[in-house]
Amino acid sequence: MTRIWPGETVGILGGGQLARMLALEARRMGYRIAILDPDPEGPAMQIADVRVPGAFDDPQAARSLAEKSDVITLDTEHVPAALLELIEAIKPVRPSADVLRIVQDRLEQRRFLEAQGVPQVRYAPVSDVEDLHAAAKVAGFPCVLKARRSGYDGKGQVRVGHPDELVGAWRSLGEAPAVMESFVDFEREISVLLARDLEGNLRFHPIAENVHRRHILHLTRVPARVPAQLASQAEELGARIASALGHIGMMAIELFVTGNDGLLVNEVAPRVHNSGHYSFGACVTSQFEQHVRAVCGLPLGDPSLLRPAVMVNLLGDIWRDSGPAWSTVLRHPTARLHLYGKRRVSPGRKMGHVLVLGEDADSASALAESIAAALERGTPPGGSTWT
Ligand SMILES: Nc1ncnc2c1ncn2[C@@H]1O[C@H](COP(=O)(O)OP(=O)(O)OP(=O)(O)O)[C@@H](O)[C@H]1O
Ligand SMILES: [Mg+2]
């Protein structure tokens, strides 16, 4: 069993905000950080010790990252599994190519979940127009057509309300191989955030309750409003999935809570996750430190919640001619600003988030929503003053 100690180098495939926060926590612990990403100025590159600019499918760049690192992990599951396999021969890669091969393809993921007996939406594969109509029969209307690969933040998926819209939906995905799912009229969305270490031990962060807008995570609230029995069922599903995959590191399992307290798994992410950002400031051990601990072969940390917390995402939409007036956030002593250092701004792009800690989740949520609304309006309450 290879343990990686502070002073050694953690290599990350991907240099976005997840890698940046992993790097911040790893650096605090004394690790060095190496990043491979096509953007030499991306969020994690800005704070890396070793930069390897390159494409995710460039074997030369991946080899170079492996040679400069003591362990390799990732901030995106959209890295070719074959490339991971290539570097597994050089250095430990956690999670492994085998985990990625299943998770990065929605159809493979659904089939794997089905084989594990995990409850999920009705689904059917689509690879041509004939399948499309057959799959809609399985899923029923409304349904959601999702490309098998490369989706995030609702990209690569389209809701279909009526049989007449099927062909248009399929064309809008470029006729890429896809999965048809039934549309779930859920009561709530939650996520299980767990870590699995090299010995198979599991630790759970408090379950997150998530609100999406336009298929993009808007807000996470913790503790989640779910009965204890439902929470332990959700954790049991997470444990089954992570253990069956042989996963190492943090994992997020997104679930729909349906009427009568039913649970359906939406999707699995083999990495730190946006719905776990609250832990960076609200828990004894953040998801980022926990992931570093797991992939470095250290014992897992205590994931307990210190205070009720609400995280709200800051999207590019609130950037106008200049950046938002940060006094809107910073005037509140219990609100903590996280910005990812992204230079390119576009609508829907995740630029940062605000974490609000409170006496209870309701008051934290009210403050977080009022900050988000003020940022959207573009006028800081109290103008440019702090009062
Ligand atoms: N079958 C469904 N029924 C109802 N809502 C859905 C369904 N699939 C997706 N959604 C909604 O869209 C959101 C994003 O979908 P999903 O998680 O599948 O996509 P993604 O683009 O991979 O997102 P992520 O950024 O989490 O990777 C979900 O959190 C949910 O709110
Ligand atoms: Mg999702």
Coordinates of C-alpha atoms and ligand atoms in Angstrom, one line a residue:
M1 CA 0.0 0.0 0.0
T2 CA 1.6 3.3 -1.1
R3 CA 1.2 6.1 1.3
I4 CA 2.0 9.6 0.1
W5 CA 3.3 12.0 2.9
P6 CA 3.2 15.8 3.1
G7 CA 6.2 17.1 1.1
E8 CA 5.4 14.7 -1.7
T9 CA 3.5 15.7 -4.8
V10 CA -0.2 15.2 -5.6
G11 CA -0.9 15.3 -9.4
I12 CA -4.3 16.3 -10.6
L13 CA -5.8 15.8 -14.0
G14 CA -7.9 18.9 -14.5
G15 CA -7.3 22.4 -13.3
G16 CA -10.8 23.8 -12.6
Q17 CA -12.2 25.0 -9.3
L18 CA -12.4 21.6 -7.8
A19 CA -8.7 21.1 -8.4
R20 CA -8.0 24.6 -7.0
M21 CA -9.8 23.9 -3.7
L22 CA -8.1 20.4 -3.5
A23 CA -4.8 22.2 -4.1
L24 CA -5.5 24.8 -1.4
E25 CA -6.2 22.2 1.2
A26 CA -3.3 19.9 0.1
R27 CA -0.9 22.8 0.3
R28 CA -2.0 23.7 3.8
M29 CA -1.1 20.2 4.7
G30 CA 2.3 20.6 3.1
Y31 CA 1.8 18.7 -0.1
R32 CA 3.1 19.9 -3.5
I33 CA 0.7 20.1 -6.3
A34 CA 1.1 19.3 -10.0
I35 CA -1.7 20.1 -12.5
L36 CA -2.4 19.0 -16.0
D37 CA -4.9 21.2 -17.9
P38 CA -5.3 22.7 -21.4
D39 CA -5.7 26.2 -19.9
P40 CA -2.3 27.4 -18.5
E41 CA -4.1 30.1 -16.5
G42 CA -7.0 28.1 -15.1
P43 CA -8.1 28.2 -11.5
A44 CA -5.8 25.5 -10.2
M45 CA -2.8 26.4 -12.4
Q46 CA -2.6 29.7 -10.6
I47 CA -1.6 28.0 -7.4
A48 CA 0.2 24.9 -8.7
D49 CA 3.8 24.1 -7.9
V50 CA 4.2 22.2 -11.1
R51 CA 2.2 23.1 -14.3
V52 CA 1.8 20.7 -17.2
P53 CA -0.2 22.5 -19.9
G54 CA -1.7 19.9 -22.2
A55 CA -4.9 18.2 -23.5
F56 CA -6.6 15.5 -21.5
D57 CA -6.1 13.0 -24.3
D58 CA -2.4 13.8 -24.8
P59 CA -0.4 10.7 -23.6
Q60 CA 2.8 12.7 -23.5
A61 CA 1.4 15.3 -21.2
A62 CA -0.2 12.6 -18.9
R63 CA 3.2 10.8 -18.7
S64 CA 4.9 14.0 -17.8
L65 CA 2.3 14.6 -15.0
A66 CA 2.9 11.1 -13.7
E67 CA 6.6 11.5 -13.7
K68 CA 6.4 14.7 -11.7
S69 CA 3.8 13.3 -9.1
D70 CA 3.7 10.7 -6.4
V71 CA 0.0 10.0 -6.7
I72 CA -2.5 11.1 -9.4
T73 CA -6.1 12.0 -8.9
L74 CA -8.6 14.1 -10.9
D75 CA -11.1 16.9 -10.8
T76 CA -13.2 15.7 -13.7
E77 CA -14.5 12.2 -14.8
H78 CA -14.2 13.3 -18.4
V79 CA -10.6 12.1 -18.8
P80 CA -10.2 9.2 -21.2
A81 CA -10.0 6.0 -19.1
A82 CA -7.4 4.6 -21.5
L83 CA -5.1 7.5 -20.6
L84 CA -5.5 6.7 -16.9
E85 CA -4.7 3.1 -17.6
L86 CA -1.5 4.3 -19.3
I87 CA -0.3 6.3 -16.3
E88 CA -1.4 3.6 -13.8
A89 CA 1.8 1.8 -14.9
I90 CA 3.9 4.7 -13.7
K91 CA 2.3 5.9 -10.5
P92 CA -0.8 5.1 -8.3
V93 CA -4.0 6.6 -9.9
R94 CA -6.9 7.1 -7.5
P95 CA -9.7 6.6 -8.5
S96 CA -8.7 4.0 -11.0
A97 CA -9.3 3.7 -14.8
D98 CA -11.8 1.0 -14.0
V99 CA -14.0 3.3 -12.0
L100 CA -13.9 6.0 -14.6
R101 CA -14.7 3.6 -17.4
I102 CA -18.1 2.9 -15.7
V103 CA -18.9 6.4 -14.4
Q104 CA -18.0 8.5 -17.4
D105 CA -20.6 6.8 -19.7
R106 CA -24.2 7.4 -18.5
L107 CA -25.3 4.1 -20.0
E108 CA -22.5 2.1 -18.4
Q109 CA -23.3 3.8 -15.1
R110 CA -27.0 3.0 -15.3
R111 CA -26.2 -0.6 -16.1
F112 CA -23.8 -0.9 -13.2
L113 CA -26.4 0.6 -10.8
E114 CA -29.0 -1.8 -12.1
A115 CA -26.6 -4.7 -11.5
Q116 CA -26.1 -3.5 -7.9
G117 CA -29.9 -3.4 -7.4
V118 CA -29.8 0.4 -6.8
P119 CA -33.2 2.2 -7.4
Q120 CA -33.0 4.6 -10.3
V121 CA -35.2 6.1 -13.0
R122 CA -36.6 4.0 -15.9
Y123 CA -34.1 4.3 -18.8
A124 CA -33.2 2.9 -22.2
P125 CA -30.3 3.3 -24.5
V126 CA -30.5 5.4 -27.7
S127 CA -28.2 5.0 -30.6
D128 CA -30.5 5.6 -33.6
V129 CA -33.9 7.0 -34.5
E130 CA -35.5 3.5 -34.0
D131 CA -34.2 3.3 -30.5
L132 CA -35.4 6.8 -29.8
H133 CA -39.0 5.9 -30.2
A134 CA -38.6 2.6 -28.4
A135 CA -36.8 4.3 -25.5
A136 CA -39.5 6.9 -25.2
K137 CA -42.0 4.1 -24.7
V138 CA -39.9 2.7 -21.9
A139 CA -39.4 6.1 -20.2
G140 CA -42.9 7.6 -20.9
F141 CA -43.6 11.4 -21.3
P142 CA -42.2 13.7 -20.1
C143 CA -38.7 12.2 -20.4
V144 CA -35.1 13.5 -20.6
L145 CA -32.7 12.6 -23.3
K146 CA -29.0 12.7 -22.1
A147 CA -25.9 12.3 -24.1
R148 CA -23.9 9.3 -22.8
R149 CA -20.7 11.3 -22.4
S150 CA -19.3 14.7 -21.4
G151 CA -22.4 16.2 -19.8
Y152 CA -22.3 18.7 -16.9
D153 CA -24.5 21.5 -15.5
G154 CA -27.3 20.2 -17.7
K155 CA -25.3 20.4 -20.9
G156 CA -25.9 17.5 -23.3
Q157 CA -29.5 16.9 -22.0
V158 CA -32.9 17.9 -23.2
R159 CA -36.4 17.4 -21.8
V160 CA -38.9 15.9 -24.1
G161 CA -42.6 16.6 -23.4
H162 CA -44.3 15.1 -26.5
P163 CA -43.5 12.5 -29.1
D164 CA -43.3 15.2 -31.8
E165 CA -40.3 16.7 -30.0
L166 CA -38.3 13.5 -30.1
V167 CA -36.4 13.8 -33.3
G168 CA -35.6 17.5 -32.7
A169 CA -34.2 16.6 -29.2
W170 CA -32.0 13.9 -30.7
R171 CA -30.7 16.3 -33.4
S172 CA -30.0 19.0 -30.7
L173 CA -27.6 16.5 -29.1
G174 CA -25.9 16.0 -32.5
E175 CA -27.4 12.5 -32.7
A176 CA -24.7 11.4 -30.1
P177 CA -25.2 8.1 -28.3
A178 CA -27.6 8.8 -25.5
V179 CA -29.8 7.5 -22.7
M180 CA -33.5 8.2 -22.4
E181 CA -34.7 8.7 -18.8
S182 CA -38.2 9.2 -17.4
F183 CA -38.6 12.7 -15.9
V184 CA -39.0 12.5 -12.1
D185 CA -41.4 14.8 -10.3
F186 CA -39.2 14.8 -7.2
E187 CA -39.9 16.4 -3.8
R188 CA -36.2 17.2 -3.1
E189 CA -32.8 16.6 -4.4
I190 CA -30.1 15.4 -2.0
S191 CA -26.5 14.1 -2.3
V192 CA -24.6 11.6 -0.3
L193 CA -20.9 12.7 0.1
L194 CA -18.7 9.9 1.2
A195 CA -15.0 9.0 1.2
R196 CA -13.6 5.6 0.8
D197 CA -10.0 4.9 1.8
L198 CA -7.4 2.3 0.7
E199 CA -8.6 -0.2 3.3
G200 CA -12.2 0.2 2.3
N201 CA -13.3 2.3 5.3
L202 CA -16.1 4.8 4.6
R203 CA -16.8 8.2 6.2
F204 CA -19.9 10.3 5.4
H205 CA -20.2 14.0 5.3
P206 CA -23.6 15.3 6.3
I207 CA -26.2 14.8 3.5
A208 CA -26.6 17.9 1.3
E209 CA -30.0 19.2 0.2
N210 CA -29.7 20.7 -3.3
V211 CA -31.7 23.2 -5.3
H212 CA -31.0 23.4 -9.0
R213 CA -31.9 26.3 -11.4
R214 CA -31.8 25.6 -15.1
H215 CA -30.1 22.2 -14.3
I216 CA -27.3 24.0 -12.6
L217 CA -26.8 23.7 -8.8
H218 CA -28.0 27.0 -7.2
L219 CA -27.9 26.3 -3.5
T220 CA -27.0 23.6 -1.0
R221 CA -28.4 23.4 2.5
V222 CA -27.1 21.4 5.4
P223 CA -28.5 19.7 7.5
A224 CA -30.8 18.4 4.8
R225 CA -34.5 18.2 5.6
V226 CA -34.7 14.4 5.4
P227 CA -35.9 11.9 8.0
A228 CA -33.1 9.9 9.7
Q229 CA -34.3 6.6 8.2
L230 CA -34.2 8.1 4.7
A231 CA -30.7 9.5 5.4
S232 CA -29.4 6.1 6.4
Q233 CA -31.0 4.4 3.4
A234 CA -29.3 7.0 1.1
E235 CA -25.9 6.4 2.9
E236 CA -26.4 2.6 2.5
L237 CA -26.9 3.1 -1.2
G238 CA -23.8 5.2 -1.4
A239 CA -21.7 2.7 0.5
R240 CA -22.9 -0.1 -1.8
I241 CA -22.0 1.9 -4.9
A242 CA -18.5 3.1 -3.7
S243 CA -17.6 -0.4 -2.4
A244 CA -18.8 -2.2 -5.5
L245 CA -16.7 0.1 -7.7
G246 CA -13.6 -0.2 -5.4
H247 CA -13.5 3.6 -5.4
I248 CA -10.8 5.5 -3.6
G249 CA -11.4 9.1 -2.6
M250 CA -14.5 11.3 -2.3
M251 CA -17.6 10.3 -4.1
A252 CA -20.9 12.2 -4.5
I253 CA -24.2 10.3 -5.2
E254 CA -27.0 12.6 -6.4
L255 CA -30.5 11.3 -5.5
F256 CA -34.1 12.3 -6.0
V257 CA -36.4 12.0 -3.0
T258 CA -39.8 11.2 -4.4
G259 CA -43.3 11.1 -2.7
N260 CA -43.6 8.6 0.2
D261 CA -39.9 9.0 0.9
G262 CA -38.7 6.9 -2.1
L263 CA -35.1 7.3 -3.3
L264 CA -33.8 7.2 -6.9
V265 CA -30.1 7.6 -7.8
N266 CA -29.7 10.3 -10.4
E267 CA -25.9 10.1 -10.9
V268 CA -22.6 9.3 -9.4
A269 CA -19.5 11.5 -9.4
P270 CA -16.2 9.8 -8.4
R271 CA -14.6 13.0 -7.0
V272 CA -15.2 16.1 -4.9
H273 CA -18.5 17.7 -5.8
N274 CA -20.2 21.1 -5.9
S275 CA -22.8 20.0 -3.4
G276 CA -19.9 19.3 -0.9
H277 CA -18.4 22.8 -1.1
Y278 CA -20.2 23.7 2.1
S279 CA -17.8 21.4 3.9
F280 CA -14.9 23.8 3.1
G281 CA -15.6 26.1 6.1
A282 CA -18.5 24.3 7.8
C283 CA -17.0 20.9 8.7
V284 CA -14.1 19.7 10.8
T285 CA -12.6 18.1 7.6
S286 CA -13.6 19.5 4.2
Q287 CA -14.3 17.2 1.3
F288 CA -11.1 18.5 -0.3
E289 CA -8.9 17.5 2.7
Q290 CA -10.8 14.2 2.9
H291 CA -10.1 13.4 -0.8
V292 CA -6.4 14.2 -0.3
R293 CA -6.3 11.9 2.8
A294 CA -8.0 9.1 0.9
V295 CA -5.9 9.2 -2.2
C296 CA -2.7 9.6 -0.2
G297 CA -3.4 6.6 1.9
L298 CA -3.9 8.5 5.2
P299 CA -6.6 7.8 7.7
L300 CA -9.9 9.6 6.9
G301 CA -10.7 12.8 8.9
D302 CA -13.8 13.7 10.9
P303 CA -16.5 15.0 8.5
S304 CA -18.8 16.4 11.3
L305 CA -20.6 19.7 10.7
L306 CA -19.5 22.6 12.8
R307 CA -22.5 24.8 12.2
P308 CA -25.6 24.7 9.9
A309 CA -24.5 26.0 6.5
V310 CA -25.8 27.2 3.1
M311 CA -23.7 27.4 0.0
V312 CA -24.9 29.5 -3.0
N313 CA -23.2 29.4 -6.4
L314 CA -22.1 32.6 -8.1
L315 CA -22.6 32.2 -11.9
G316 CA -21.2 34.4 -14.7
D317 CA -24.6 35.9 -15.2
I318 CA -24.0 38.4 -12.3
W319 CA -20.9 39.8 -13.9
R320 CA -21.9 42.8 -16.0
D321 CA -19.4 45.4 -17.4
S322 CA -17.3 45.1 -14.3
G323 CA -17.3 42.4 -11.6
P324 CA -20.0 42.3 -8.9
A325 CA -19.8 44.7 -5.9
W326 CA -18.2 42.3 -3.4
S327 CA -19.3 44.5 -0.5
T328 CA -22.7 42.8 -1.0
V329 CA -21.1 39.7 0.4
L330 CA -18.2 40.9 2.5
R331 CA -20.4 43.2 4.7
H332 CA -21.9 40.1 6.3
P333 CA -19.5 38.6 9.0
T334 CA -21.0 35.1 8.6
A335 CA -20.7 35.0 4.8
R336 CA -17.5 33.7 3.2
L337 CA -16.6 34.5 -0.3
H338 CA -14.9 31.9 -2.6
L339 CA -13.8 33.0 -6.0
Y340 CA -12.1 30.6 -8.5
G341 CA -9.9 33.1 -10.4
K342 CA -11.6 32.4 -13.8
R343 CA -10.7 35.0 -16.4
R344 CA -13.3 34.1 -18.9
V345 CA -16.9 35.0 -17.8
S346 CA -20.0 33.6 -19.4
P347 CA -23.6 33.1 -18.4
G348 CA -24.1 29.8 -16.4
R349 CA -20.3 29.5 -15.8
K350 CA -19.5 28.8 -12.1
M351 CA -17.3 31.6 -11.0
G352 CA -17.3 31.2 -7.2
H353 CA -19.7 30.6 -4.3
V354 CA -20.7 32.1 -1.0
L355 CA -20.9 30.0 2.2
V356 CA -23.1 31.3 4.9
L357 CA -22.9 29.8 8.4
G358 CA -25.9 30.2 10.8
E359 CA -27.5 29.3 14.0
D360 CA -29.9 27.2 11.9
A361 CA -30.2 26.3 8.2
D362 CA -33.3 28.5 7.7
S363 CA -31.6 31.7 8.7
A364 CA -28.5 30.8 6.8
S365 CA -30.6 30.1 3.8
A366 CA -32.5 33.4 4.1
L367 CA -29.2 35.4 4.2
A368 CA -27.7 33.4 1.4
E369 CA -30.7 33.9 -0.8
S370 CA -30.8 37.7 -0.1
I371 CA -27.1 38.0 -1.0
A372 CA -27.7 36.0 -4.2
A373 CA -30.7 38.2 -5.1
A374 CA -28.7 41.4 -4.4
L375 CA -25.9 40.2 -6.6
E376 CA -28.3 39.4 -9.3
R377 CA -29.9 42.9 -9.1
G378 CA -26.4 44.4 -9.2
T379 CA -26.9 47.0 -6.5
P380 CA -25.2 46.4 -3.2
P381 CA -27.6 47.1 -0.4
G382 CA -26.3 50.3 1.2
G383 CA -24.5 51.3 -2.0
S384 CA -20.7 51.1 -1.6
T385 CA -20.7 51.6 2.1
W386 CA -20.6 48.7 4.6
T387 CA -23.7 49.7 6.5
Ligands
LIG1 N1 -34.7 12.3 -15.0 C1 -34.8 13.6 -14.5 N2 -36.0 14.0 -13.9 C2 -36.1 15.2 -13.3 N3 -35.1 16.1 -13.3 C3 -33.9 15.7 -13.8 C4 -33.7 14.5 -14.4 N4 -32.4 14.4 -14.8 C5 -31.8 15.6 -14.5 N5 -32.7 16.4 -13.8 C6 -32.4 17.7 -13.3 O1 -31.3 18.3 -13.9 C7 -30.2 18.4 -13.0 C8 -28.9 18.1 -13.7 O2 -29.0 16.8 -14.3 P1 -27.8 15.7 -14.2 O3 -27.3 15.7 -12.8 O4 -28.2 14.5 -14.8 O5 -26.8 16.4 -15.2 P2 -25.4 16.9 -15.3 O6 -25.4 17.8 -16.4 O7 -24.5 15.7 -15.3 O8 -25.1 17.7 -14.0 P3 -23.9 17.8 -13.1 O9 -23.4 19.2 -13.2 O10 -24.5 17.4 -11.7 O11 -22.8 16.8 -13.5 C9 -30.6 17.4 -11.9 O12 -29.9 17.7 -10.7 C10 -32.1 17.6 -11.8 O13 -32.4 18.8 -11.2
MG2 MG -25.8 16.0 -11.6

